[in-house]
Short mmCIF file of C-alpha atoms in Angstrom, two decimals:
data_model
loop_
_atom_site.label_atom_id
_atom_site.label_comp_id
_atom_site.label_asym_id
_atom_site.label_seq_id
_atom_site.Cartn_x
_atom_site.Cartn_y
_atom_site.Cartn_z
CA UNK A 1 6.17 32.56 -56.57
CA UNK A 2 8.43 29.54 -57.96
CA UNK A 3 11.91 29.89 -58.15
CA UNK A 4 11.72 29.79 -61.88
CA UNK A 5 9.33 32.75 -62.04
CA UNK A 6 11.71 34.28 -59.62
CA UNK A 7 14.54 33.83 -62.35
CA UNK A 8 12.51 35.02 -65.16
CA UNK A 9 11.75 38.33 -63.43
CA UNK A 10 15.64 39.06 -62.87
CA UNK A 11 15.90 38.13 -66.63
CA UNK A 12 13.25 40.55 -67.53
CA UNK A 13 14.13 43.24 -65.38
CA UNK A 14 17.95 42.58 -65.71
CA UNK A 15 18.13 43.26 -62.02
CA UNK A 16 18.39 40.72 -58.77
CA UNK A 17 17.78 43.57 -56.56
CA UNK A 18 15.91 43.17 -53.31
CA UNK A 19 14.85 46.53 -51.41
CA UNK A 20 14.85 46.17 -47.65
CA UNK A 21 11.99 47.94 -46.02
CA UNK A 22 13.36 48.82 -42.69
CA UNK A 23 11.13 51.94 -41.54
CA UNK A 24 12.18 53.98 -38.60
CA UNK A 25 9.77 56.81 -37.95
CA UNK A 26 12.80 58.69 -36.94
CA UNK A 27 14.59 58.50 -40.15
CA UNK A 28 11.66 59.14 -42.66
CA UNK A 29 10.76 62.37 -44.06
CA UNK A 30 9.05 64.52 -41.47
CA UNK A 31 6.01 65.42 -43.48
CA UNK A 32 4.76 61.93 -43.72
CA UNK A 33 4.37 61.88 -40.10
CA UNK A 34 1.35 64.02 -40.56
CA UNK A 35 -0.38 61.45 -42.58
CA UNK A 36 -2.73 58.46 -40.86
CA UNK A 37 -0.14 55.71 -41.55
CA UNK A 38 3.39 56.91 -41.98
CA UNK A 39 4.95 53.62 -42.24
CA UNK A 40 2.82 52.57 -44.93
CA UNK A 41 2.92 55.96 -46.85
CA UNK A 42 6.51 55.68 -46.75
CA UNK A 43 6.66 52.23 -48.01
CA UNK A 44 4.18 52.78 -50.90
CA UNK A 45 6.18 55.92 -52.27
CA UNK A 46 9.28 53.58 -51.88
CA UNK A 47 7.54 50.56 -53.88
CA UNK A 48 5.99 52.71 -56.49
CA UNK A 49 9.30 54.53 -57.15
CA UNK A 50 11.41 51.31 -57.38
CA UNK A 51 9.36 48.42 -58.27
CA UNK A 52 10.56 48.17 -61.95
CA UNK A 53 14.36 48.29 -60.81
CA UNK A 54 14.34 45.41 -58.16
CA UNK A 55 12.76 41.85 -58.01
CA UNK A 56 12.04 41.56 -54.36
CA UNK A 57 10.92 43.53 -51.10
CA UNK A 58 12.05 42.51 -47.76
CA UNK A 59 9.89 44.06 -45.00
CA UNK A 60 12.30 44.00 -41.89
CA UNK A 61 9.58 42.67 -39.23
CA UNK A 62 11.24 44.11 -36.28
CA UNK A 63 10.62 47.80 -37.60
CA UNK A 64 7.09 46.84 -37.89
CA UNK A 65 6.67 45.04 -34.30
CA UNK A 66 8.17 47.99 -32.52
CA UNK A 67 5.31 50.05 -33.31
CA UNK A 68 2.70 47.52 -31.92
CA UNK A 69 -0.69 47.27 -33.50
CA UNK A 70 -0.03 50.29 -35.73
CA UNK A 71 3.19 48.47 -37.02
CA UNK A 72 1.42 45.30 -37.64
CA UNK A 73 -1.21 47.18 -39.50
CA UNK A 74 1.34 48.92 -41.54
CA UNK A 75 2.96 45.63 -42.47
CA UNK A 76 -0.27 44.20 -43.70
CA UNK A 77 -1.20 46.87 -45.72
CA UNK A 78 2.46 47.10 -47.28
CA UNK A 79 2.47 43.34 -48.35
CA UNK A 80 -1.15 43.52 -49.63
CA UNK A 81 0.02 46.69 -51.36
CA UNK A 82 2.81 44.86 -53.13
CA UNK A 83 0.95 41.70 -53.84
CA UNK A 84 -2.08 43.75 -55.54
CA UNK A 85 -0.22 46.13 -57.36
CA UNK A 86 3.01 44.33 -58.11
CA UNK A 87 2.40 40.41 -58.09
CA UNK A 88 5.37 39.76 -60.01
CA UNK A 89 7.46 41.10 -56.94
CA UNK A 90 9.04 38.32 -54.66
CA UNK A 91 8.20 39.26 -51.02
CA UNK A 92 10.63 38.31 -48.05
CA UNK A 93 9.52 38.39 -44.46
CA UNK A 94 12.72 39.44 -42.86
CA UNK A 95 11.75 37.76 -39.18
CA UNK A 96 14.74 35.26 -38.36
CA UNK A 97 12.09 32.88 -36.77
CA UNK A 98 12.86 29.36 -35.31
CA UNK A 99 11.32 27.38 -32.80
CA UNK A 100 9.88 23.97 -31.67
CA UNK A 101 7.64 22.24 -34.44
CA UNK A 102 4.20 23.37 -33.66
CA UNK A 103 5.56 26.58 -32.91
CA UNK A 104 7.41 27.18 -36.30
CA UNK A 105 4.22 26.09 -37.90
CA UNK A 106 2.31 29.09 -36.30
CA UNK A 107 5.11 31.50 -37.57
CA UNK A 108 4.70 29.72 -40.83
CA UNK A 109 1.00 30.42 -40.92
CA UNK A 110 1.53 33.83 -39.98
CA UNK A 111 3.80 34.88 -42.72
CA UNK A 112 2.71 32.55 -45.62
CA UNK A 113 -0.91 32.21 -44.92
CA UNK A 114 -2.08 35.32 -42.90
CA UNK A 115 0.16 37.85 -44.44
CA UNK A 116 0.75 35.93 -47.82
CA UNK A 117 4.63 36.55 -48.24
CA UNK A 118 6.56 34.32 -50.70
CA UNK A 119 9.44 33.51 -48.26
CA UNK A 120 10.69 34.03 -44.72
CA UNK A 121 13.92 34.09 -42.80
CA UNK A 122 14.84 31.66 -40.34
CA UNK A 123 17.44 30.97 -37.70
CA UNK A 124 19.14 27.41 -37.77
CA UNK A 125 19.88 26.63 -34.05
CA UNK A 126 17.10 24.61 -33.17
CA UNK A 127 17.83 22.42 -36.11
CA UNK A 128 15.48 20.18 -38.33
CA UNK A 129 12.44 20.32 -36.87
CA UNK A 130 12.22 24.05 -36.01
CA UNK A 131 12.83 24.65 -40.13
CA UNK A 132 10.90 21.77 -41.61
CA UNK A 133 7.21 23.17 -40.78
CA UNK A 134 8.37 26.14 -42.92
CA UNK A 135 9.42 23.91 -45.60
CA UNK A 136 6.21 22.06 -45.85
CA UNK A 137 4.38 25.00 -47.47
CA UNK A 138 4.02 24.52 -51.12
CA UNK A 139 5.05 27.48 -53.61
CA UNK A 140 6.79 29.30 -50.46
CA UNK A 141 10.62 29.72 -49.69
CA UNK A 142 12.47 29.44 -46.46
CA UNK A 143 15.59 31.70 -46.36
CA UNK A 144 17.65 30.27 -43.53
CA UNK A 145 20.72 31.99 -41.86
CA UNK A 146 24.12 30.60 -43.05
CA UNK A 147 26.76 33.08 -42.78
CA UNK A 148 25.43 36.73 -41.75
CA UNK A 149 27.09 39.90 -42.35
CA UNK A 150 27.60 41.20 -38.88
CA UNK A 151 30.53 41.22 -36.79
CA UNK A 152 28.98 38.66 -34.66
CA UNK A 153 28.94 35.99 -37.43
CA UNK A 154 32.59 35.14 -36.19
CA UNK A 155 31.47 34.30 -32.66
CA UNK A 156 29.67 31.00 -33.54
CA UNK A 157 29.16 30.53 -37.32
CA UNK A 158 32.79 30.20 -38.25
CA UNK A 159 34.02 28.03 -35.34
CA UNK A 160 35.07 24.63 -36.62
CA UNK A 161 32.84 21.46 -36.30
CA UNK A 162 33.62 18.20 -37.92
CA UNK A 163 36.75 19.97 -39.86
CA UNK A 164 34.48 22.89 -41.32
CA UNK A 165 33.12 25.92 -40.12
CA UNK A 166 29.62 25.75 -38.53
CA UNK A 167 27.65 27.55 -41.30
CA UNK A 168 29.19 25.02 -43.83
CA UNK A 169 27.72 22.25 -41.64
CA UNK A 170 24.27 24.12 -41.13
CA UNK A 171 24.14 24.40 -45.01
CA UNK A 172 25.05 20.62 -45.72
CA UNK A 173 22.86 19.44 -42.82
CA UNK A 174 19.92 21.20 -44.33
CA UNK A 175 20.39 19.56 -47.58
CA UNK A 176 18.99 16.25 -45.86
CA UNK A 177 15.76 18.06 -44.65
CA UNK A 178 12.25 17.20 -46.14
CA UNK A 179 11.52 19.64 -48.77
CA UNK A 180 14.81 21.05 -48.74
CA UNK A 181 14.28 22.15 -52.28
CA UNK A 182 12.43 25.01 -50.80
CA UNK A 183 15.64 26.24 -49.13
CA UNK A 184 17.39 29.59 -49.97
CA UNK A 185 20.32 30.95 -47.71
CA UNK A 186 21.33 34.12 -46.09
CA UNK A 187 24.75 34.96 -47.11
CA UNK A 188 26.48 38.14 -46.07
CA UNK A 189 28.19 40.34 -48.57
CA UNK A 190 30.89 41.46 -46.19
CA UNK A 191 32.45 37.92 -46.64
CA UNK A 192 32.63 37.59 -50.63
CA UNK A 193 35.34 35.19 -50.72
CA UNK A 194 33.62 32.73 -48.58
CA UNK A 195 30.85 32.41 -51.59
CA UNK A 196 33.45 29.97 -53.54
CA UNK A 197 33.30 27.54 -50.79
CA UNK A 198 29.75 27.78 -50.00
CA UNK A 199 28.87 27.45 -53.88
CA UNK A 200 30.62 23.95 -53.31
CA UNK A 201 28.07 22.82 -51.19
CA UNK A 202 24.91 24.46 -52.75
CA UNK A 203 25.84 25.36 -56.34
CA UNK A 204 22.12 25.68 -57.45
CA UNK A 205 20.44 27.53 -54.58
CA UNK A 206 19.50 31.14 -54.15
CA UNK A 207 21.08 33.30 -51.62
CA UNK A 208 19.85 36.37 -50.20
CA UNK A 209 22.82 38.77 -49.48
CA UNK A 210 22.75 41.62 -47.14
CA UNK A 211 25.51 43.83 -46.60
CA UNK A 212 26.08 45.49 -49.70
CA UNK A 213 26.38 49.15 -49.29
CA UNK A 214 25.84 50.49 -45.51
CA UNK A 215 27.70 47.34 -44.36
CA UNK A 216 30.55 47.72 -46.79
CA UNK A 217 30.21 44.73 -48.99
CA UNK A 218 30.80 44.81 -52.63
CA UNK A 219 28.45 43.95 -55.48
CA UNK A 220 31.54 43.06 -57.90
CA UNK A 221 32.94 40.85 -55.51
CA UNK A 222 29.72 39.04 -54.36
CA UNK A 223 28.86 38.51 -57.92
CA UNK A 224 32.39 37.29 -58.91
CA UNK A 225 32.18 34.48 -56.54
CA UNK A 226 28.54 34.10 -55.81
CA UNK A 227 26.65 34.01 -59.22
CA UNK A 228 25.56 30.70 -60.89
CA UNK A 229 24.01 30.08 -64.17
CA UNK A 230 20.54 31.18 -62.86
CA UNK A 231 21.80 34.11 -61.32
CA UNK A 232 21.23 32.55 -57.76
CA UNK A 233 21.60 35.83 -55.78
CA UNK A 234 19.15 38.38 -54.35
CA UNK A 235 21.15 41.40 -53.33
CA UNK A 236 19.35 43.21 -50.58
CA UNK A 237 20.01 47.07 -50.12
CA UNK A 238 17.95 48.74 -47.29
CA UNK A 239 19.33 51.83 -45.90
CA UNK A 240 21.30 52.84 -48.96
CA UNK A 241 18.17 53.12 -50.98
CA UNK A 242 15.20 54.11 -48.59
CA UNK A 243 17.13 56.81 -46.86
CA UNK A 244 18.91 58.20 -49.85
CA UNK A 245 17.26 61.58 -48.90
CA UNK A 246 14.96 62.57 -45.94
CA UNK A 247 13.35 65.37 -47.65
CA UNK A 248 10.14 65.62 -49.91
CA UNK A 249 12.22 63.93 -52.92
CA UNK A 250 13.19 60.77 -50.72
CA UNK A 251 11.12 58.44 -53.26
CA UNK A 252 12.94 59.89 -56.43
CA UNK A 253 16.26 59.65 -54.68
CA UNK A 254 15.57 56.11 -53.57
CA UNK A 255 14.79 55.37 -57.19
CA UNK A 256 18.27 56.81 -58.39
CA UNK A 257 20.08 54.67 -55.91
CA UNK A 258 18.05 51.60 -56.90
CA UNK A 259 18.55 52.55 -60.67
CA UNK A 260 22.55 52.68 -59.88
CA UNK A 261 22.33 49.33 -58.73
CA UNK A 262 20.35 47.81 -61.24
CA UNK A 263 22.29 49.22 -63.90
CA UNK A 264 25.44 47.59 -62.46
CA UNK A 265 23.58 44.63 -62.35
CA UNK A 266 22.31 44.37 -65.91
CA UNK A 267 26.09 44.69 -66.92
CA UNK A 268 26.94 41.74 -64.74
CA UNK A 269 24.14 39.65 -66.23
CA UNK A 270 25.29 40.46 -69.44
CA UNK A 271 28.54 38.29 -68.75
CA UNK A 272 26.51 35.28 -67.53
CA UNK B 1 11.44 43.14 -12.22
CA UNK B 2 15.02 42.33 -10.60
CA UNK B 3 16.40 38.59 -10.30
CA UNK B 4 16.30 39.25 -6.36
CA UNK B 5 12.52 40.38 -6.83
CA UNK B 6 11.84 36.95 -8.87
CA UNK B 7 13.77 35.07 -6.03
CA UNK B 8 11.74 36.46 -3.38
CA UNK B 9 8.28 35.63 -5.25
CA UNK B 10 9.71 31.94 -5.60
CA UNK B 11 10.34 31.86 -1.75
CA UNK B 12 6.92 33.26 -1.13
CA UNK B 13 5.07 31.19 -3.40
CA UNK B 14 6.95 28.01 -3.11
CA UNK B 15 6.82 27.78 -6.79
CA UNK B 16 9.12 28.11 -9.69
CA UNK B 17 6.54 27.43 -12.25
CA UNK B 18 5.98 29.35 -15.56
CA UNK B 19 2.96 28.98 -17.29
CA UNK B 20 3.25 28.80 -21.28
CA UNK B 21 0.36 30.83 -22.97
CA UNK B 22 0.56 29.00 -26.32
CA UNK B 23 -3.26 29.52 -27.56
CA UNK B 24 -4.58 27.89 -30.38
CA UNK B 25 -8.20 28.32 -31.43
CA UNK B 26 -8.38 24.92 -32.38
CA UNK B 27 -7.63 23.47 -28.91
CA UNK B 28 -9.73 26.03 -26.51
CA UNK B 29 -13.22 25.57 -25.24
CA UNK B 30 -15.52 26.07 -27.95
CA UNK B 31 -17.70 28.33 -26.08
CA UNK B 32 -15.05 31.06 -25.93
CA UNK B 33 -15.19 31.40 -29.59
CA UNK B 34 -18.47 33.25 -29.22
CA UNK B 35 -16.71 36.10 -27.27
CA UNK B 36 -15.11 39.10 -29.03
CA UNK B 37 -11.46 38.27 -28.23
CA UNK B 38 -11.20 34.34 -27.47
CA UNK B 39 -7.58 34.47 -27.15
CA UNK B 40 -7.63 37.22 -24.52
CA UNK B 41 -10.64 35.53 -22.84
CA UNK B 42 -8.91 32.26 -22.46
CA UNK B 43 -5.61 33.81 -21.34
CA UNK B 44 -7.46 35.76 -18.65
CA UNK B 45 -9.20 32.89 -17.32
CA UNK B 46 -5.97 30.73 -17.03
CA UNK B 47 -4.10 33.92 -15.51
CA UNK B 48 -6.80 34.39 -12.89
CA UNK B 49 -7.01 30.63 -12.00
CA UNK B 50 -3.19 30.02 -11.79
CA UNK B 51 -1.27 33.18 -10.83
CA UNK B 52 -0.88 32.27 -7.25
CA UNK B 53 0.58 28.98 -8.14
CA UNK B 54 3.32 30.16 -10.63
CA UNK B 55 5.92 32.76 -10.89
CA UNK B 56 5.76 33.79 -14.35
CA UNK B 57 3.95 33.63 -17.42
CA UNK B 58 5.33 33.18 -20.92
CA UNK B 59 3.08 33.97 -24.18
CA UNK B 60 4.47 32.32 -27.19
CA UNK B 61 4.44 35.03 -29.38
CA UNK B 62 4.10 32.61 -32.60
CA UNK B 63 0.48 31.57 -31.55
CA UNK B 64 -0.46 35.43 -31.50
CA UNK B 65 1.16 36.52 -34.90
CA UNK B 66 -0.58 33.60 -36.49
CA UNK B 67 -3.87 35.62 -36.07
CA UNK B 68 -2.46 38.67 -37.29
CA UNK B 69 -3.62 41.96 -35.82
CA UNK B 70 -6.34 40.33 -33.77
CA UNK B 71 -3.45 38.21 -32.21
CA UNK B 72 -1.16 41.18 -31.81
CA UNK B 73 -4.25 42.86 -29.88
CA UNK B 74 -4.83 39.83 -27.76
CA UNK B 75 -1.15 39.88 -26.76
CA UNK B 76 -1.34 43.40 -25.70
CA UNK B 77 -4.27 42.95 -23.67
CA UNK B 78 -2.79 39.86 -22.20
CA UNK B 79 0.46 41.54 -21.02
CA UNK B 80 -1.53 44.52 -20.02
CA UNK B 81 -3.75 42.37 -17.82
CA UNK B 82 -0.80 40.52 -16.13
CA UNK B 83 1.13 44.01 -15.28
CA UNK B 84 -1.95 45.88 -14.17
CA UNK B 85 -3.47 42.89 -11.91
CA UNK B 86 -0.57 40.43 -10.98
CA UNK B 87 2.49 43.09 -11.10
CA UNK B 88 4.52 40.47 -8.99
CA UNK B 89 4.44 38.06 -12.04
CA UNK B 90 7.52 37.59 -14.14
CA UNK B 91 6.48 38.08 -18.05
CA UNK B 92 8.46 36.36 -20.75
CA UNK B 93 8.02 37.09 -24.59
CA UNK B 94 8.91 33.66 -25.90
CA UNK B 95 9.97 35.33 -29.27
CA UNK B 96 13.51 33.75 -30.09
CA UNK B 97 14.48 36.84 -31.75
CA UNK B 98 18.17 37.78 -33.05
CA UNK B 99 19.16 39.93 -36.02
CA UNK B 100 21.81 42.50 -36.80
CA UNK B 101 22.28 45.48 -33.93
CA UNK B 102 19.95 47.97 -34.92
CA UNK B 103 17.29 45.43 -35.78
CA UNK B 104 17.51 43.64 -32.61
CA UNK B 105 17.26 47.13 -31.11
CA UNK B 106 13.97 47.27 -32.72
CA UNK B 107 12.86 44.04 -31.16
CA UNK B 108 13.87 44.97 -27.69
CA UNK B 109 12.02 48.10 -28.10
CA UNK B 110 8.76 46.06 -29.07
CA UNK B 111 8.99 43.65 -26.22
CA UNK B 112 10.56 45.80 -23.38
CA UNK B 113 8.97 49.13 -24.42
CA UNK B 114 6.04 48.90 -26.24
CA UNK B 115 4.63 45.65 -24.86
CA UNK B 116 6.58 46.14 -21.30
CA UNK B 117 7.52 42.46 -20.78
CA UNK B 118 10.12 41.72 -18.25
CA UNK B 119 12.27 39.61 -20.67
CA UNK B 120 12.44 38.05 -23.96
CA UNK B 121 13.90 34.85 -25.54
CA UNK B 122 16.41 35.27 -28.04
CA UNK B 123 18.69 32.92 -30.44
CA UNK B 124 22.35 33.07 -30.33
CA UNK B 125 23.52 32.44 -34.05
CA UNK B 126 24.34 35.86 -35.06
CA UNK B 127 26.34 36.41 -32.03
CA UNK B 128 27.16 39.30 -29.82
CA UNK B 129 26.10 42.12 -31.60
CA UNK B 130 22.83 40.46 -32.10
CA UNK B 131 22.19 39.95 -28.47
CA UNK B 132 23.65 42.87 -26.61
CA UNK B 133 21.15 45.38 -27.74
CA UNK B 134 18.37 43.41 -25.58
CA UNK B 135 21.31 43.19 -22.80
CA UNK B 136 21.11 47.18 -22.80
CA UNK B 137 17.99 47.28 -21.21
CA UNK B 138 18.02 48.11 -17.40
CA UNK B 139 15.79 45.84 -15.15
CA UNK B 140 14.96 43.71 -18.29
CA UNK B 141 16.18 39.97 -18.87
CA UNK B 142 17.28 38.32 -22.10
CA UNK B 143 16.77 34.54 -22.05
CA UNK B 144 19.12 33.06 -24.74
CA UNK B 145 18.68 29.64 -26.29
CA UNK B 146 21.30 27.17 -25.04
CA UNK B 147 20.32 23.83 -25.18
CA UNK B 148 16.55 23.34 -26.43
CA UNK B 149 14.25 20.65 -25.74
CA UNK B 150 13.57 19.53 -29.44
CA UNK B 151 15.00 16.73 -31.26
CA UNK B 152 16.72 19.19 -33.65
CA UNK B 153 18.63 20.43 -30.65
CA UNK B 154 21.20 17.59 -31.67
CA UNK B 155 21.73 18.71 -35.16
CA UNK B 156 23.76 21.61 -34.19
CA UNK B 157 23.97 22.58 -30.59
CA UNK B 158 25.81 19.38 -29.44
CA UNK B 159 28.52 19.38 -32.20
CA UNK B 160 31.87 19.92 -30.80
CA UNK B 161 33.71 23.03 -31.19
CA UNK B 162 36.93 23.98 -29.50
CA UNK B 163 36.55 20.59 -27.61
CA UNK B 164 33.32 21.11 -26.19
CA UNK B 165 29.59 21.20 -27.38
CA UNK B 166 28.59 24.28 -29.10
CA UNK B 167 26.05 25.17 -26.70
CA UNK B 168 28.52 25.25 -23.87
CA UNK B 169 30.70 27.51 -25.94
CA UNK B 170 27.57 29.76 -26.81
CA UNK B 171 27.10 29.95 -22.95
CA UNK B 172 30.82 30.61 -22.16
CA UNK B 173 31.05 33.29 -25.05
CA UNK B 174 27.84 35.02 -23.83
CA UNK B 175 29.57 35.53 -20.46
CA UNK B 176 32.05 38.23 -22.15
CA UNK B 177 29.36 40.36 -23.37
CA UNK B 178 28.58 43.50 -22.17
CA UNK B 179 25.78 43.51 -19.40
CA UNK B 180 25.66 39.81 -19.55
CA UNK B 181 24.62 40.00 -15.94
CA UNK B 182 21.09 40.47 -17.65
CA UNK B 183 21.44 37.12 -19.40
CA UNK B 184 19.19 33.87 -18.53
CA UNK B 185 19.46 30.81 -20.59
CA UNK B 186 16.96 28.23 -22.07
CA UNK B 187 18.03 24.69 -21.02
CA UNK B 188 15.53 21.99 -22.03
CA UNK B 189 14.26 19.49 -19.31
CA UNK B 190 14.78 16.44 -21.88
CA UNK B 191 18.33 16.48 -21.25
CA UNK B 192 18.54 16.64 -17.40
CA UNK B 193 21.96 14.87 -16.99
CA UNK B 194 23.53 17.83 -19.04
CA UNK B 195 22.50 20.63 -16.25
CA UNK B 196 25.58 19.35 -14.06
CA UNK B 197 27.94 20.41 -17.06
CA UNK B 198 26.15 23.79 -17.58
CA UNK B 199 26.12 24.61 -13.90
CA UNK B 200 29.94 24.48 -13.87
CA UNK B 201 29.78 27.41 -16.80
CA UNK B 202 26.85 29.27 -15.02
CA UNK B 203 26.61 28.35 -11.43
CA UNK B 204 24.32 31.67 -10.56
CA UNK B 205 22.28 32.35 -13.68
CA UNK B 206 18.76 31.54 -14.17
CA UNK B 207 17.47 28.72 -16.55
CA UNK B 208 14.23 28.88 -18.22
CA UNK B 209 13.18 25.01 -18.77
CA UNK B 210 10.62 23.71 -21.25
CA UNK B 211 10.11 20.27 -22.03
CA UNK B 212 8.56 18.99 -18.76
CA UNK B 213 5.41 17.18 -19.19
CA UNK B 214 4.27 17.15 -22.99
CA UNK B 215 7.74 16.96 -24.16
CA UNK B 216 8.72 14.18 -21.75
CA UNK B 217 11.26 15.51 -19.26
CA UNK B 218 11.16 15.01 -15.50
CA UNK B 219 10.95 17.69 -12.97
CA UNK B 220 12.70 15.76 -10.30
CA UNK B 221 15.52 14.91 -12.69
CA UNK B 222 15.80 18.79 -13.79
CA UNK B 223 15.92 19.74 -10.29
CA UNK B 224 18.50 17.31 -8.81
CA UNK B 225 21.09 18.79 -11.61
CA UNK B 226 19.97 22.18 -12.14
CA UNK B 227 18.82 23.79 -8.86
CA UNK B 228 21.04 26.21 -7.21
CA UNK B 229 20.94 28.41 -3.90
CA UNK B 230 18.78 30.81 -5.26
CA UNK B 231 16.82 28.12 -7.20
CA UNK B 232 17.86 29.05 -10.46
CA UNK B 233 15.15 27.28 -12.32
CA UNK B 234 12.09 28.36 -14.13
CA UNK B 235 10.17 25.29 -15.40
CA UNK B 236 7.71 25.86 -17.89
CA UNK B 237 4.58 24.15 -18.71
CA UNK B 238 2.04 24.92 -21.39
CA UNK B 239 -0.17 22.37 -22.86
CA UNK B 240 0.05 20.34 -19.70
CA UNK B 241 -1.58 23.17 -17.81
CA UNK B 242 -3.77 25.25 -20.29
CA UNK B 243 -5.13 22.40 -22.26
CA UNK B 244 -6.09 20.14 -19.26
CA UNK B 245 -9.56 20.36 -20.07
CA UNK B 246 -11.35 21.77 -23.29
CA UNK B 247 -14.48 21.83 -21.55
CA UNK B 248 -16.26 24.81 -19.72
CA UNK B 249 -14.06 23.71 -16.48
CA UNK B 250 -10.82 24.40 -18.41
CA UNK B 251 -9.62 27.16 -15.84
CA UNK B 252 -10.32 25.02 -12.91
CA UNK B 253 -8.66 22.17 -14.50
CA UNK B 254 -5.55 24.19 -15.48
CA UNK B 255 -5.34 25.07 -11.68
CA UNK B 256 -5.44 21.57 -10.55
CA UNK B 257 -2.41 20.89 -12.77
CA UNK B 258 -0.53 24.07 -11.91
CA UNK B 259 -1.33 22.92 -8.20
CA UNK B 260 0.29 19.47 -8.46
CA UNK B 261 3.32 21.12 -10.02
CA UNK B 262 3.44 23.74 -7.22
CA UNK B 263 3.12 20.99 -4.63
CA UNK B 264 6.14 19.11 -6.18
CA UNK B 265 8.07 22.06 -6.23
CA UNK B 266 7.36 23.30 -2.66
CA UNK B 267 8.48 20.02 -1.53
CA UNK B 268 11.77 20.17 -3.58
CA UNK B 269 12.23 23.86 -2.24
CA UNK B 270 12.11 22.59 1.46
CA UNK B 271 15.41 20.35 0.62
CA UNK B 272 17.17 23.60 -0.40
#
């Protein structure tokens, strides 16, 4: 999916919501555990109930890998289900990968070719040659960690280098990489006031924004500082939507939570 | 496996060699492609041919994930084969993971519990709460990226923060984390002279050292600056060993390359 197509979807749906699929077997409704593939059945129900309210799904790869081969099978079924039934949805493999060049190429192959995701999240610590192998894929997007939403973000990301915070240097340097037009950035919602500064460095890029809801970030605040003319934001919500209920009505309740966010986003988009 | 047990194995085998399992179906002997599970068959042959010359195996997770479910099955069979037949070998899941706390916990579960690796490599960018969930596992080891062996290491790792290079700050900060005694560090062999400075910060820690061989690092140089009284080094070689031959004699040739390194290591250990 191209960035332009993503923007069109946002305009059509009046939503820039991304639903995070962090499926924990200890947290899903117990009646699903009797099915052959509880993880996939849960995802399928969530996707069917929310696909018209969001523009992206973000399976969190850790939550699949923790279940070994069965988890990987559920991941494959989930991404196939989205691609076959809702090809207008943007898909994000939340994997935070990054390694030396030939290894990053293998990760890119895993997520872009084998699983056919539109995008994957990557970590910047190993630098240019750890990210460029992802950027090389035409029509795919690489979403690099810049400023994350967790407490540990302040351990290294905000240290001063060359007179600026490391995360700003990371973004600036990444702009010089080959095919950097395929980059998006992870910017946590819990630091909304930082968006102003980041927008000065990358005014046109898309940001994937975790941390709204469960982690305490405010949608209004993020939009105030982070929106650009092409929206430029994908706001992720995982637990706040998928675990809105742990009863048989979980999909309906998930839809209700997604609807609330979509309505709020629709109003915000009107002001753009 | 405890650190003490690892040190004992090094003494017994007169080797601190780690063999990296980066299995690319385009590079393995063609006759294996006719078997049901070429990746596992390749690994099994390499392991049987080298297990007495090395103390660790490091499957590179990207090279399994790139083959989807079949790759994950091959990974499971490979780690099971090592654990069942050569339980004295230290196993490293080279995964470079790192995410917010509850997600890192899932990755830790995947590699420590589901797959039963002794250790996993992690990335530091997201800080304390992205690494501590790995450290919490008793009897397991977390190998954090410090200074890597690739060209991109100079993009961010060597930037100056608080009057020192970022990778030194990363190591220093990590010493304050809960259960930091379970930490080891990735330090690339291509920057041997840096070992002196790093040893001042963590004199007793183990380092996993990639970059000897294919990436140009020198074993002698690394040992000169990096060894401590308990050895404190695991030197990885992947392509130099496993792709020594792409003919039917690949396992024998892999053994010969491993033997050369083990002999060199044996001599170095005599001087300790």
